[in-house]
Amino acid sequence: MTVPHGLSKLTTMVVHLKPETESRLQELAATTGRAPDELVEDAMTGYLAELTQVRNMLDGRYDDIKSGRVQPVDGDEAFEQLHQKSQDRRRS
């Protein structure tokens, strides 16, 4: 049987977890009444969505720098400015 284009077929994946992670997952499953595989699916869905969002943000920032819309700031200089602002606030 072929899967129509645009539809995904469910596949099984084996995930190896550290014993302490497995224990926490089982505890959460028991506490929430949800199956461990559902919790893993939700966690992965959220993680991948966040990763995609961060990747898009970084790509946009790179495009801004590459196009000249923004100028990069030296890391040491930025840290020093933040440090100075923090000291100024403490004095106030």
Coordinates of C-alpha atoms in Angstrom, one line a residue:
M1 CA 0.0 0.0 0.0
T2 CA 1.4 3.4 -0.9
V3 CA 0.8 6.5 1.2
P4 CA -0.8 9.4 -0.6
H5 CA 1.4 12.4 -1.0
G6 CA 0.9 14.9 1.9
L7 CA 0.0 12.2 4.4
S8 CA 2.6 10.8 6.8
K9 CA 2.6 7.3 8.0
L10 CA 3.1 6.5 11.6
T11 CA 6.4 5.0 12.4
T12 CA 7.9 3.6 15.6
M13 CA 11.1 5.0 16.9
V14 CA 13.2 3.7 19.7
V15 CA 14.4 6.4 22.1
H16 CA 17.2 5.6 24.5
L17 CA 17.0 7.6 27.7
K18 CA 19.3 7.8 30.7
P19 CA 17.8 5.8 33.6
E20 CA 17.1 9.0 35.6
T21 CA 15.3 10.5 32.6
E22 CA 13.3 7.3 32.1
S23 CA 12.4 7.4 35.8
R24 CA 11.2 11.0 35.6
L25 CA 9.2 10.2 32.5
Q26 CA 7.5 7.2 34.1
E27 CA 6.8 9.3 37.3
L28 CA 5.2 12.1 35.2
A29 CA 3.2 9.6 33.2
A30 CA 1.8 8.1 36.4
T31 CA 1.1 11.5 37.9
T32 CA -0.7 12.9 34.8
G33 CA -2.3 9.7 33.6
R34 CA -0.8 10.1 30.2
A35 CA 1.2 7.5 28.3
P36 CA 4.9 8.0 28.3
D37 CA 5.0 8.0 24.4
E38 CA 2.4 10.9 24.4
L39 CA 4.6 12.9 26.8
V40 CA 7.7 12.3 24.6
E41 CA 5.7 13.3 21.5
D42 CA 4.6 16.5 23.1
A43 CA 8.1 17.3 24.4
M44 CA 9.6 16.7 21.0
T45 CA 6.9 18.7 19.2
G46 CA 7.5 21.7 21.5
Y47 CA 11.3 21.3 21.3
L48 CA 11.3 21.2 17.5
A49 CA 8.9 24.2 17.2
E50 CA 11.2 26.2 19.5
L51 CA 14.3 25.1 17.6
T52 CA 12.6 26.2 14.3
Q53 CA 11.7 29.6 15.9
V54 CA 15.3 30.1 17.1
R55 CA 16.7 29.1 13.7
N56 CA 14.4 31.5 11.9
M57 CA 15.4 34.3 14.3
L58 CA 19.1 33.7 13.9
D59 CA 18.7 33.5 10.1
G60 CA 16.9 36.9 10.2
R61 CA 19.6 38.4 12.3
Y62 CA 22.2 37.1 10.0
D63 CA 20.4 38.6 7.0
D64 CA 20.1 41.9 8.8
I65 CA 23.9 42.0 9.4
K66 CA 24.7 40.8 5.9
S67 CA 22.5 43.4 4.3
G68 CA 23.9 46.2 6.5
R69 CA 20.6 47.0 8.2
V70 CA 22.2 46.5 11.5
Q71 CA 25.8 46.6 12.6
P72 CA 27.3 43.9 14.8
V73 CA 28.5 44.8 18.3
D74 CA 31.8 43.7 19.7
G75 CA 31.0 41.2 22.5
D76 CA 33.6 42.5 25.0
E77 CA 32.4 46.1 24.4
A78 CA 28.8 45.1 24.9
F79 CA 29.7 43.2 28.1
E80 CA 31.6 46.2 29.4
Q81 CA 28.6 48.5 28.7
L82 CA 26.2 46.2 30.6
H83 CA 28.7 46.0 33.5
Q84 CA 29.0 49.8 33.6
K85 CA 25.1 50.2 33.5
S86 CA 24.9 47.7 36.4
Q87 CA 27.4 49.6 38.5
D88 CA 25.7 52.9 37.8
R89 CA 22.4 51.5 39.0
R90 CA 23.9 50.3 42.2
R91 CA 25.3 53.7 42.9
S92 CA 21.9 55.4 42.4

